[in-house]
mmCIF file of C-alpha atoms in Angstrom:
data_model
loop_
_atom_site.group_PDB
_atom_site.id
_atom_site.type_symbol
_atom_site.label_atom_id
_atom_site.label_comp_id
_atom_site.label_asym_id
_atom_site.label_seq_id
_atom_site.Cartn_x
_atom_site.Cartn_y
_atom_site.Cartn_z
ATOM 1 C CA MET A 26 124.009 52.898 37.482
ATOM 2 C CA SER A 27 124.246 51.473 33.736
ATOM 3 C CA TYR A 28 124.997 54.717 32.139
ATOM 4 C CA TYR A 29 128.281 54.727 33.605
ATOM 5 C CA ASP A 30 128.929 50.425 31.300
ATOM 6 C CA ASP A 31 128.574 52.762 28.462
ATOM 7 C CA GLU A 32 132.117 54.313 27.788
ATOM 8 C CA GLN A 33 130.491 56.965 25.212
ATOM 9 C CA ASN A 34 128.252 58.348 28.441
ATOM 10 C CA VAL A 35 131.631 58.313 30.646
ATOM 11 C CA LEU A 36 133.577 59.335 27.711
ATOM 12 C CA GLU A 37 130.559 62.590 27.533
ATOM 13 C CA TYR A 38 130.431 63.656 31.041
ATOM 14 C CA ILE A 39 134.081 63.388 31.633
ATOM 15 C CA GLU A 40 133.989 66.780 29.068
ATOM 16 C CA VAL A 41 130.811 68.215 31.119
ATOM 17 C CA ALA A 42 132.280 67.566 33.690
ATOM 18 C CA GLU A 43 136.013 69.142 33.018
ATOM 19 C CA GLY A 44 136.139 72.412 34.346
ATOM 20 C CA PHE A 45 133.043 72.988 36.590
ATOM 21 C CA ASP A 46 133.357 74.586 39.267
ATOM 22 C CA GLY A 47 131.132 74.079 42.175
ATOM 23 C CA ARG A 48 132.556 76.280 44.794
ATOM 24 C CA GLU A 49 129.426 78.633 43.763
ATOM 25 C CA LEU A 50 126.979 75.337 45.513
ATOM 26 C CA VAL A 51 129.333 74.702 47.924
ATOM 27 C CA GLU A 52 129.010 78.531 49.137
ATOM 28 C CA LYS A 53 125.420 78.338 49.804
ATOM 29 C CA LEU A 54 125.581 75.622 52.379
ATOM 30 C CA GLY A 55 127.187 78.458 53.925
ATOM 31 C CA ALA A 56 123.541 79.409 54.410
ATOM 32 C CA TYR A 57 122.655 76.391 56.629
ATOM 33 C CA LEU A 58 125.493 75.129 58.292
ATOM 34 C CA PRO A 59 127.942 76.116 60.658
ATOM 35 C CA GLU A 60 131.810 76.208 59.592
ATOM 36 C CA GLY A 61 133.110 72.833 60.902
ATOM 37 C CA ALA A 62 129.889 70.567 60.273
ATOM 38 C CA THR A 63 130.411 67.605 59.587
ATOM 39 C CA VAL A 64 129.197 66.434 55.393
ATOM 40 C CA LEU A 65 128.351 63.816 53.791
ATOM 41 C CA GLU A 66 129.300 64.439 50.264
ATOM 42 C CA LEU A 67 127.611 61.657 47.888
ATOM 43 C CA GLY A 68 128.151 61.720 44.434
ATOM 44 C CA MET A 69 128.184 65.572 43.531
ATOM 45 C CA GLY A 70 129.884 65.092 40.312
ATOM 46 C CA PRO A 71 133.181 64.495 39.396
ATOM 47 C CA GLY A 72 135.053 64.109 42.698
ATOM 48 C CA VAL A 73 136.505 67.568 43.420
ATOM 49 C CA ASP A 74 133.870 69.329 45.307
ATOM 50 C CA LEU A 75 135.155 66.642 48.549
ATOM 51 C CA GLU A 76 137.759 69.042 48.650
ATOM 52 C CA LEU A 77 136.359 72.400 48.745
ATOM 53 C CA LEU A 78 133.454 70.582 50.830
ATOM 54 C CA SER A 79 136.896 69.585 53.047
ATOM 55 C CA ARG A 80 137.847 73.658 53.005
ATOM 56 C CA LYS A 81 135.402 74.541 55.764
ATOM 57 C CA TYR A 82 133.142 71.531 57.160
ATOM 58 C CA ARG A 83 135.005 68.018 58.106
ATOM 59 C CA ALA A 84 133.812 66.311 54.924
ATOM 60 C CA THR A 85 133.261 62.496 53.766
ATOM 61 C CA GLY A 86 133.439 61.269 50.963
#
């Protein structure tokens, strides 16, 4: 993960991730997981997705 050791890379990532809306991807999970299922969130972006997942699932991240 040395990519994130470089400050410029971090700033570029923040710029790209800012405003990203992961709701569509989280909704696609509904076809595969029942509401209330346990989900482990591992590095799905800037951290917003854990909150989105927690609305329908028992999410840990």
